[in-house]
PDB file of C-alpha atoms in Angstrom:
ATOM      1  CA  MET M 119      77.497 -18.059  56.644  1.00 41.00           C
ATOM      2  CA  GLN M 120      76.544 -17.497  52.931  1.00 44.00           C
ATOM      3  CA  ASP M 121      74.884 -13.886  51.631  1.00 45.00           C
ATOM      4  CA  ASP M 122      71.318 -13.840  51.717  1.00 46.00           C
ATOM      5  CA  ASN M 123      71.044 -12.168  48.187  1.00 46.00           C
ATOM      6  CA  ASP M 124      72.728 -15.068  46.241  1.00 47.00           C
ATOM      7  CA  PRO M 125      70.585 -16.593  44.391  1.00 46.00           C
ATOM      8  CA  GLU M 126      72.111 -19.895  44.662  1.00 50.00           C
ATOM      9  CA  ALA M 127      71.478 -20.085  48.350  1.00 46.00           C
ATOM     10  CA  LEU M 128      67.794 -18.892  48.555  1.00 48.00           C
ATOM     11  CA  SER M 129      64.862 -20.734  47.719  1.00 63.00           C
ATOM     12  CA  GLU M 130      62.637 -20.357  44.875  1.00 71.00           C
ATOM     13  CA  TYR M 131      60.320 -18.697  47.022  1.00 69.00           C
ATOM     14  CA  GLU M 132      62.767 -16.099  48.062  1.00 73.00           C
ATOM     15  CA  ALA M 133      64.044 -15.531  44.654  1.00 75.00           C
ATOM     16  CA  LYS M 134      60.429 -14.427  43.396  1.00 75.00           C
ATOM     17  CA  ARG M 135      59.910 -12.316  46.242  1.00 76.00           C
ATOM     18  CA  LEU M 136      63.226 -10.615  45.268  1.00 78.00           C
ATOM     19  CA  GLN M 137      62.456 -10.061  41.865  1.00 80.00           C
ATOM     20  CA  ARG M 138      59.046  -8.903  42.673  1.00 78.00           C
ATOM     21  CA  MET M 139      60.854  -6.404  45.167  1.00 78.00           C
ATOM     22  CA  GLU M 140      63.120  -5.259  42.509  1.00 80.00           C
ATOM     23  CA  GLU M 141      60.169  -4.702  40.172  1.00 77.00           C
ATOM     24  CA  ASN M 142      57.953  -2.919  42.927  1.00 77.00           C
ATOM     25  CA  LYS M 143      61.102  -0.589  43.687  1.00 77.00           C
ATOM     26  CA  ARG M 144      61.187  -0.081  40.314  1.00 76.00           C
ATOM     27  CA  MET M 145      57.674   0.676  40.039  1.00 72.00           C
ATOM     28  CA  LEU M 146      57.815   3.003  43.041  1.00 71.00           C
ATOM     29  CA  ALA M 147      60.467   4.805  41.775  1.00 72.00           C
ATOM     30  CA  SER M 148      58.638   5.712  38.700  1.00 68.00           C
ATOM     31  CA  LEU M 149      55.599   6.880  40.781  1.00 65.00           C
ATOM     32  CA  ASN M 150      57.829   9.251  43.068  1.00 59.00           C
ATOM     33  CA  LEU M 151      56.225   8.179  46.162  1.00 53.00           C
ATOM     34  CA  PRO M 152      57.828   9.511  49.398  1.00 52.00           C
ATOM     35  CA  ALA M 153      60.538   7.232  50.873  1.00 51.00           C
ATOM     36  CA  MET M 154      59.456   5.137  53.936  1.00 50.00           C
ATOM     37  CA  ALA M 155      61.566   5.374  56.997  1.00 46.00           C
ATOM     38  CA  HIS M 156      63.504   2.561  57.696  1.00 47.00           C
ATOM     39  CA  ARG M 157      64.967   1.933  60.947  1.00 50.00           C
ATOM     40  CA  SER M 158      68.673   2.099  60.966  1.00 48.00           C
ATOM     41  CA  PRO M 159      70.697  -0.982  62.096  1.00 48.00           C
ATOM     42  CA  ARG M 160      71.706  -1.226  65.705  1.00 49.00           C
ATOM     43  CA  PRO M 161      75.436  -0.388  65.872  1.00 47.00           C
ATOM     44  CA  GLN M 162      77.420  -3.680  66.668  1.00 48.00           C
ATOM     45  CA  VAL M 163      79.632  -3.475  69.642  1.00 46.00           C
ATOM     46  CA  THR M 164      83.036  -4.243  68.485  1.00 48.00           C
ATOM     47  CA  LYS M 165      84.134  -7.190  70.712  1.00 49.00           C
ATOM     48  CA  PRO M 166      87.601  -6.736  72.635  1.00 48.00           C
ATOM     49  CA  ALA M 167      90.216  -8.861  70.874  1.00 46.00           C
ATOM     50  CA  GLY M 168      91.239 -11.811  73.103  1.00 44.00           C
ATOM     51  CA  LYS M 169      87.914 -12.362  74.636  1.00 46.00           C
ATOM     52  CA  VAL M 170      85.191 -15.203  73.886  1.00 46.00           C
ATOM     53  CA  GLU M 171      81.840 -14.773  75.023  1.00 50.00           C
ATOM     54  CA  PRO M 172      80.412 -17.648  76.796  1.00 52.00           C
ATOM     55  CA  THR M 173      78.373 -20.123  74.771  1.00 69.00           C
ATOM     56  CA  ARG M 174      75.287 -19.386  76.088  1.00 71.00           C
ATOM     57  CA  ARG M 175      75.494 -15.516  75.663  1.00 73.00           C
ATOM     58  CA  SER M 176      76.374 -16.303  71.593  1.00 78.00           C
ATOM     59  CA  SER M 177      73.104 -18.695  71.432  1.00 81.00           C
ATOM     60  CA  ARG M 178      71.158 -16.046  72.685  1.00 81.00           C
ATOM     61  CA  GLN M 179      72.439 -13.425  70.254  1.00 82.00           C
ATOM     62  CA  GLN M 180      72.209 -16.065  67.490  1.00 84.00           C
ATOM     63  CA  LYS M 181      68.469 -16.446  68.483  1.00 84.00           C
ATOM     64  CA  ARG M 182      68.092 -12.413  68.416  1.00 83.00           C
ATOM     65  CA  ARG M 183      69.785 -12.284  65.151  1.00 83.00           C
ATOM     66  CA  VAL M 184      67.343 -14.864  63.744  1.00 86.00           C
ATOM     67  CA  VAL M 185      64.212 -13.036  65.604  1.00 85.00           C
ATOM     68  CA  ALA M 186      65.488  -9.838  64.230  1.00 84.00           C
ATOM     69  CA  GLU M 187      66.153 -11.317  60.930  1.00 85.00           C
ATOM     70  CA  GLN M 188      62.791 -12.813  60.695  1.00 86.00           C
ATOM     71  CA  GLN M 189      61.119  -9.713  62.056  1.00 85.00           C
ATOM     72  CA  ALA M 190      62.922  -7.652  59.117  1.00 84.00           C
ATOM     73  CA  ARG M 191      61.778 -10.224  56.677  1.00 86.00           C
ATOM     74  CA  ALA M 192      58.239  -9.858  57.760  1.00 87.00           C
ATOM     75  CA  ARG M 193      58.503  -6.200  57.823  1.00 86.00           C
ATOM     76  CA  GLN M 194      59.866  -6.392  54.215  1.00 86.00           C
ATOM     77  CA  LEU M 195      57.608  -9.088  53.078  1.00 88.00           C
ATOM     78  CA  GLU M 196      54.798  -6.538  54.465  1.00 89.00           C
ATOM     79  CA  GLU M 197      56.394  -3.449  52.872  1.00 86.00           C
ATOM     80  CA  GLN M 198      56.051  -5.659  49.696  1.00 84.00           C
ATOM     81  CA  ARG M 199      52.542  -6.689  50.039  1.00 87.00           C
ATOM     82  CA  GLN M 200      51.990  -2.841  50.784  1.00 87.00           C
ATOM     83  CA  LEU M 201      53.870  -1.947  47.798  1.00 86.00           C
ATOM     84  CA  GLU M 202      51.960  -4.733  45.754  1.00 86.00           C
ATOM     85  CA  ARG M 203      48.966  -3.402  46.759  1.00 87.00           C
ATOM     86  CA  GLN M 204      49.737   0.145  46.206  1.00 86.00           C
ATOM     87  CA  ALA M 205      50.622  -1.022  42.635  1.00 84.00           C
ATOM     88  CA  ALA M 206      47.525  -2.917  41.872  1.00 86.00           C
ATOM     89  CA  GLN M 207      45.520  -0.137  42.943  1.00 87.00           C
ATOM     90  CA  LYS M 208      47.368   2.261  41.010  1.00 85.00           C
ATOM     91  CA  GLN M 209      47.308  -0.306  37.938  1.00 85.00           C
ATOM     92  CA  GLU M 210      43.474  -0.624  38.644  1.00 87.00           C
ATOM     93  CA  ARG M 211      42.996   3.284  38.937  1.00 87.00           C
ATOM     94  CA  GLU M 212      45.062   3.603  35.776  1.00 87.00           C
ATOM     95  CA  ALA M 213      42.946   1.004  33.927  1.00 86.00           C
ATOM     96  CA  GLN M 214      40.018   2.608  35.375  1.00 88.00           C
ATOM     97  CA  ILE M 215      41.076   5.938  33.960  1.00 89.00           C
ATOM     98  CA  ALA M 216      41.886   4.709  31.067  1.00 87.00           C
ATOM     99  CA  LEU M 217      38.828   2.809  30.474  1.00 89.00           C
ATOM    100  CA  LYS M 218      36.829   5.979  31.326  1.00 89.00           C
ATOM    101  CA  ARG M 219      38.962   7.931  28.861  1.00 89.00           C
ATOM    102  CA  GLN M 220      38.174   5.396  26.261  1.00 89.00           C
ATOM    103  CA  GLN M 221      34.497   5.538  26.800  1.00 90.00           C
ATOM    104  CA  ILE M 222      34.638   9.065  26.841  1.00 92.00           C
ATOM    105  CA  GLU M 223      36.720   9.001  23.598  1.00 91.00           C
ATOM    106  CA  LEU M 224      34.398   6.657  22.294  1.00 91.00           C
ATOM    107  CA  GLU M 225      31.143   8.595  23.312  1.00 92.00           C
ATOM    108  CA  ARG M 226      33.080  11.903  21.876  1.00 90.00           C
ATOM    109  CA  GLN M 227      33.782   9.745  18.582  1.00 91.00           C
ATOM    110  CA  GLN M 228      30.197   8.589  18.529  1.00 91.00           C
ATOM    111  CA  GLN M 229      28.781  12.057  19.215  1.00 92.00           C
ATOM    112  CA  LYS M 230      30.972  13.290  16.433  1.00 91.00           C
ATOM    113  CA  LEU M 231      30.136  10.570  14.220  1.00 92.00           C
ATOM    114  CA  LYS M 232      26.143  11.242  15.160  1.00 92.00           C
ATOM    115  CA  ARG M 233      26.930  14.997  14.144  1.00 92.00           C
ATOM    116  CA  GLU M 234      28.747  14.111  10.999  1.00 92.00           C
ATOM    117  CA  GLN M 235      25.439  11.686   9.964  1.00 92.00           C
ATOM    118  CA  GLN M 236      23.097  14.620  10.878  1.00 92.00           C
ATOM    119  CA  LYS M 237      24.869  17.102   8.899  1.00 91.00           C
ATOM    120  CA  GLU M 238      25.237  14.639   6.061  1.00 92.00           C
ATOM    121  CA  GLU M 239      21.563  13.698   6.301  1.00 92.00           C
ATOM    122  CA  GLU M 240      20.678  17.505   6.365  1.00 92.00           C
ATOM    123  CA  LYS M 241      22.687  17.880   3.611  1.00 91.00           C
ATOM    124  CA  ARG M 242      21.160  15.396   1.721  1.00 92.00           C
ATOM    125  CA  LYS M 243      17.656  16.678   2.361  1.00 92.00           C
ATOM    126  CA  LYS M 244      18.430  20.528   1.730  1.00 93.00           C
ATOM    127  CA  GLN M 245      20.078  19.081  -2.086  1.00 93.00           C
ATOM    128  CA  LYS M 246      16.858  16.942  -2.427  1.00 92.00           C
ATOM    129  CA  ILE M 247      14.837  19.931  -1.711  1.00 94.00           C
ATOM    130  CA  ARG M 248      16.759  21.923  -4.080  1.00 93.00           C
ATOM    131  CA  ASP M 249      16.736  19.162  -6.829  1.00 93.00           C
ATOM    132  CA  GLN M 250      12.933  18.996  -6.514  1.00 93.00           C
ATOM    133  CA  LYS M 251      12.697  22.806  -6.780  1.00 93.00           C
ATOM    134  CA  ALA M 252      14.700  22.638  -9.542  1.00 93.00           C
ATOM    135  CA  GLU M 253      12.863  20.145 -11.426  1.00 93.00           C
ATOM    136  CA  GLN M 254       9.657  22.022 -10.610  1.00 93.00           C
ATOM    137  CA  ARG M 255      11.184  25.274 -12.162  1.00 93.00           C
ATOM    138  CA  ARG M 256      12.229  22.939 -15.199  1.00 93.00           C
ATOM    139  CA  ARG M 257       8.751  21.768 -15.610  1.00 93.00           C
ATOM    140  CA  LEU M 258       7.287  25.078 -14.992  1.00 94.00           C
ATOM    141  CA  ARG M 259       9.535  26.264 -17.491  1.00 93.00           C
ATOM    142  CA  ILE M 260       8.549  23.509 -20.097  1.00 94.00           C
ATOM    143  CA  GLN M 261       4.961  24.277 -19.384  1.00 93.00           C
ATOM    144  CA  GLN M 262       5.406  28.332 -20.058  1.00 93.00           C
ATOM    145  CA  LEU M 263       7.119  27.181 -23.259  1.00 93.00           C
ATOM    146  CA  LYS M 264       4.767  24.987 -24.376  1.00 92.00           C
ATOM    147  CA  GLN M 265       1.884  27.409 -23.580  1.00 93.00           C
ATOM    148  CA  ILE M 266       3.789  30.166 -25.793  1.00 94.00           C
ATOM    149  CA  GLU M 267       4.415  27.683 -28.755  1.00 92.00           C
ATOM    150  CA  ASP M 268       0.634  26.734 -28.563  1.00 92.00           C
ATOM    151  CA  GLN M 269      -0.448  30.325 -28.539  1.00 93.00           C
ATOM    152  CA  ARG M 270       1.912  31.433 -31.069  1.00 93.00           C
ATOM    153  CA  LEU M 271       0.819  28.286 -33.496  1.00 92.00           C
ATOM    154  CA  LYS M 272      -3.122  29.402 -32.656  1.00 92.00           C
ATOM    155  CA  GLU M 273      -1.969  33.254 -33.543  1.00 93.00           C
ATOM    156  CA  TRP M 274      -0.408  31.977 -36.676  1.00 94.00           C
ATOM    157  CA  ARG M 275      -3.186  29.686 -37.644  1.00 92.00           C
ATOM    158  CA  GLN M 276      -6.001  32.387 -37.168  1.00 93.00           C
ATOM    159  CA  GLN M 277      -3.853  34.759 -39.079  1.00 92.00           C
ATOM    160  CA  MET M 278      -3.529  32.020 -42.104  1.00 93.00           C
ATOM    161  CA  ARG M 279      -7.506  31.711 -41.924  1.00 92.00           C
ATOM    162  CA  GLU M 280      -8.121  35.416 -41.953  1.00 92.00           C
ATOM    163  CA  GLN M 281      -5.850  35.931 -44.821  1.00 91.00           C
ATOM    164  CA  GLU M 282      -7.287  33.189 -46.825  1.00 91.00           C
ATOM    165  CA  LEU M 283     -10.707  34.520 -45.875  1.00 91.00           C
ATOM    166  CA  GLN M 284      -9.670  38.102 -47.254  1.00 90.00           C
ATOM    167  CA  ARG M 285      -8.314  36.451 -50.287  1.00 89.00           C
ATOM    168  CA  ARG M 286     -11.761  34.745 -50.966  1.00 87.00           C
ATOM    169  CA  ARG M 287     -13.512  37.875 -50.365  1.00 86.00           C
ATOM    170  CA  GLU M 288     -11.428  39.741 -52.595  1.00 85.00           C
ATOM    171  CA  LEU M 289     -11.566  37.058 -55.373  1.00 84.00           C
ATOM    172  CA  GLU M 290     -15.654  37.125 -55.114  1.00 79.00           C
ATOM    173  CA  ARG M 291     -15.375  40.882 -55.344  1.00 77.00           C
ATOM    174  CA  LEU M 292     -13.218  40.698 -58.416  1.00 78.00           C
ATOM    175  CA  ASN M 293     -15.501  37.985 -59.907  1.00 76.00           C
ATOM    176  CA  GLU M 294     -18.815  39.323 -58.382  1.00 73.00           C
ATOM    177  CA  PRO M 295     -21.375  40.258 -61.556  1.00 72.00           C
ATOM    178  CA  PRO M 296     -23.153  43.688 -61.727  1.00 76.00           C
ATOM    179  CA  PRO M 297     -25.971  44.246 -59.295  1.00 80.00           C
ATOM    180  CA  GLU M 298     -28.735  44.013 -61.742  1.00 83.00           C
ATOM    181  CA  ILE M 299     -27.302  40.551 -62.898  1.00 79.00           C
ATOM    182  CA  VAL M 300     -27.175  39.220 -59.283  1.00 77.00           C
ATOM    183  CA  ALA M 301     -30.850  40.674 -58.895  1.00 84.00           C
ATOM    184  CA  GLN M 302     -31.930  38.826 -61.904  1.00 86.00           C
ATOM    185  CA  ARG M 303     -30.510  35.745 -60.838  1.00 83.00           C
ATOM    186  CA  ASN M 304     -31.934  36.114 -57.354  1.00 86.00           C
ATOM    187  CA  ALA M 305     -35.419  36.405 -59.039  1.00 88.00           C
ATOM    188  CA  ASP M 306     -34.997  33.538 -61.196  1.00 90.00           C
ATOM    189  CA  VAL M 307     -33.572  31.253 -58.288  1.00 90.00           C
ATOM    190  CA  GLN M 308     -36.796  32.340 -56.408  1.00 91.00           C
ATOM    191  CA  LYS M 309     -39.046  31.872 -59.467  1.00 90.00           C
ATOM    192  CA  PHE M 310     -37.749  28.500 -59.958  1.00 92.00           C
ATOM    193  CA  ILE M 311     -37.944  27.609 -56.259  1.00 92.00           C
ATOM    194  CA  GLN M 312     -41.500  28.599 -56.193  1.00 92.00           C
ATOM    195  CA  GLU M 313     -42.231  26.574 -59.448  1.00 91.00           C
ATOM    196  CA  GLU M 314     -40.901  23.679 -57.886  1.00 91.00           C
ATOM    197  CA  LEU M 315     -42.954  23.928 -54.965  1.00 92.00           C
ATOM    198  CA  ASP M 316     -45.916  24.773 -56.701  1.00 91.00           C
ATOM    199  CA  LYS M 317     -45.088  21.562 -59.004  1.00 90.00           C
ATOM    200  CA  GLN M 318     -44.537  19.258 -55.662  1.00 92.00           C
ATOM    201  CA  ALA M 319     -48.066  20.621 -54.365  1.00 91.00           C
ATOM    202  CA  ARG M 320     -49.779  19.681 -57.700  1.00 91.00           C
ATOM    203  CA  LEU M 321     -48.420  16.177 -57.928  1.00 92.00           C
ATOM    204  CA  ALA M 322     -49.200  15.741 -54.270  1.00 91.00           C
ATOM    205  CA  LYS M 323     -52.887  16.576 -54.927  1.00 90.00           C
ATOM    206  CA  GLU M 324     -52.993  14.491 -57.959  1.00 90.00           C
ATOM    207  CA  LYS M 325     -51.499  11.495 -56.208  1.00 91.00           C
ATOM    208  CA  LYS M 326     -54.237  11.928 -53.649  1.00 90.00           C
ATOM    209  CA  GLN M 327     -56.806  12.015 -56.210  1.00 90.00           C
ATOM    210  CA  ARG M 328     -55.493   9.029 -57.570  1.00 89.00           C
ATOM    211  CA  GLU M 329     -55.444   7.134 -54.512  1.00 90.00           C
ATOM    212  CA  SER M 330     -59.123   8.398 -53.984  1.00 89.00           C
ATOM    213  CA  GLN M 331     -60.359   7.070 -57.316  1.00 89.00           C
ATOM    214  CA  LEU M 332     -58.513   4.096 -57.006  1.00 89.00           C
ATOM    215  CA  GLN M 333     -60.281   3.305 -53.859  1.00 89.00           C
ATOM    216  CA  VAL M 334     -63.468   4.029 -55.273  1.00 90.00           C
ATOM    217  CA  LEU M 335     -63.025   1.737 -58.263  1.00 88.00           C
ATOM    218  CA  ALA M 336     -61.945  -1.172 -55.927  1.00 88.00           C
ATOM    219  CA  THR M 337     -64.720  -0.515 -53.887  1.00 90.00           C
ATOM    220  CA  LYS M 338     -66.950  -0.808 -56.958  1.00 88.00           C
ATOM    221  CA  LYS M 339     -65.116  -3.837 -58.128  1.00 88.00           C
ATOM    222  CA  GLU M 340     -65.495  -5.771 -54.736  1.00 89.00           C
ATOM    223  CA  MET M 341     -69.309  -4.583 -54.927  1.00 90.00           C
ATOM    224  CA  GLU M 342     -69.779  -6.160 -58.318  1.00 88.00           C
ATOM    225  CA  ARG M 343     -67.675  -9.534 -57.589  1.00 88.00           C
ATOM    226  CA  THR M 344     -70.215  -9.772 -54.377  1.00 89.00           C
ATOM    227  CA  LYS M 345     -73.001  -9.349 -56.745  1.00 87.00           C
ATOM    228  CA  GLN M 346     -72.024 -11.751 -59.383  1.00 87.00           C
ATOM    229  CA  GLU M 347     -71.254 -14.369 -56.700  1.00 86.00           C
ATOM    230  CA  GLU M 348     -74.840 -13.852 -55.219  1.00 84.00           C
ATOM    231  CA  GLN M 349     -76.322 -14.197 -58.621  1.00 84.00           C
ATOM    232  CA  HIS M 350     -74.427 -17.374 -59.134  1.00 81.00           C
ATOM    233  CA  ARG M 351     -75.513 -18.918 -55.946  1.00 82.00           C
ATOM    234  CA  GLN M 352     -79.183 -18.254 -56.979  1.00 79.00           C
ATOM    235  CA  HIS M 353     -78.885 -19.177 -60.718  1.00 71.00           C
ATOM    236  CA  PRO M 354     -76.053 -22.153 -60.439  1.00 61.00           C
ATOM    237  CA  THR M 355     -76.784 -23.303 -64.120  1.00 54.00           C
ATOM    238  CA  THR M 356     -75.516 -19.821 -65.675  1.00 49.00           C
ATOM    239  CA  GLU M 357     -72.302 -20.251 -67.086  1.00 48.00           C
ATOM    240  CA  VAL M 358     -69.827 -17.491 -66.792  1.00 45.00           C
ATOM    241  CA  LYS M 359     -67.122 -17.845 -69.214  1.00 46.00           C
ATOM    242  CA  ALA M 360     -63.748 -17.470 -67.705  1.00 44.00           C
ATOM    243  CA  GLY M 361     -61.476 -14.592 -69.141  1.00 46.00           C
ATOM    244  CA  SER M 362     -64.198 -13.443 -71.297  1.00 47.00           C
ATOM    245  CA  LYS M 363     -63.821  -9.819 -70.044  1.00 47.00           C
ATOM    246  CA  PRO M 364     -60.683  -7.657 -71.017  1.00 48.00           C
ATOM    247  CA  VAL M 365     -58.338  -6.627 -68.199  1.00 49.00           C
ATOM    248  CA  ILE M 366     -57.232  -3.080 -67.766  1.00 51.00           C
ATOM    249  CA  THR M 367     -54.717  -1.769 -64.827  1.00 54.00           C
ATOM    250  CA  ALA M 368     -55.263   1.198 -62.789  1.00 52.00           C
ATOM    251  CA  ASP M 369     -52.190   3.035 -64.009  1.00 54.00           C
ATOM    252  CA  GLN M 370     -54.100   2.743 -67.588  1.00 52.00           C
ATOM    253  CA  VAL M 371     -56.989   4.100 -66.131  1.00 50.00           C
ATOM    254  CA  VAL M 372     -55.079   7.186 -64.969  1.00 49.00           C
ATOM    255  CA  ALA M 373     -53.288   7.314 -67.999  1.00 48.00           C
ATOM    256  CA  ALA M 374     -56.494   7.563 -69.855  1.00 47.00           C
ATOM    257  CA  GLY M 375     -57.721  10.220 -67.747  1.00 47.00           C
ATOM    258  CA  THR M 376     -61.169   8.819 -67.093  1.00 46.00           C
ATOM    259  CA  LEU M 377     -62.214   6.581 -64.414  1.00 46.00           C
ATOM    260  CA  GLU M 378     -65.352   5.209 -65.849  1.00 46.00           C
ATOM    261  CA  LEU M 379     -64.781   1.762 -67.488  1.00 45.00           C
ATOM    262  CA  PRO M 380     -67.181  -0.120 -69.834  1.00 45.00           C
ATOM    263  CA  MET M 381     -68.641  -3.195 -68.284  1.00 46.00           C
ATOM    264  CA  GLU M 382     -66.869  -5.671 -70.390  1.00 43.00           C
ATOM    265  CA  PHE M 383     -63.235  -4.266 -68.767  1.00 44.00           C
ATOM    266  CA  GLU M 384     -62.122  -5.896 -65.456  1.00 46.00           C
ATOM    267  CA  LEU M 385     -59.810  -3.820 -63.509  1.00 45.00           C
ATOM    268  CA  VAL M 386     -56.707  -5.371 -62.154  1.00 45.00           C
ATOM    269  CA  LEU M 387     -55.539  -3.578 -58.847  1.00 45.00           C
TER     270      LEU M 387
END
């Protein structure tokens, strides 16, 4: 009878089973699990030399041995399955633990990243506020400097005007004539103004008189013309020579200083 552990004598299933058993043994050894109690093999009774058992007894022993081997293999297979289940459970627990650790680490990294982002955001906001305040201070400073410059320019211009006014007053004071001459000039100016006013009043009065006289002459001339036309209608045979009367203008009348004209002159308005 060949050895059961010989790979050549075992089937493919038995070879794989033995390989799994070896892997499970190594895994169990790494897990440090308590060793399971195995039944100790029955001590075999040494057969006395020179005695041959009957064939029936050998057959029963062979059957018992086969049954024992089958039971041992069944127990070994059950142990193998139990080890595999334990290993699978352990791997699953380890996988769950590893997954949980990964999730915890991921959450920690996410929280860390979120805190860093919040810090960066707060930092940017604070920097933005500082920049805005700095810009406001800069603009306020520029405005204050401009106001100071405008005020200084205004004061300088006012000072220049005052100096110019003072200089002119000084020149006027130096060039100012004596008081009696100033009084005489003022009197002359007042006299000239009064004369001009009187002259304008006189001219206006004369103009008004001339206009009245011209109006009277025009009325008189119109009456004479109306009278002549009436006479002409009454005496159609009377001949009137055209242009027989001399012509005189209103300006000539005014220049002559009289308003009464001879009958032979005709007034042209």
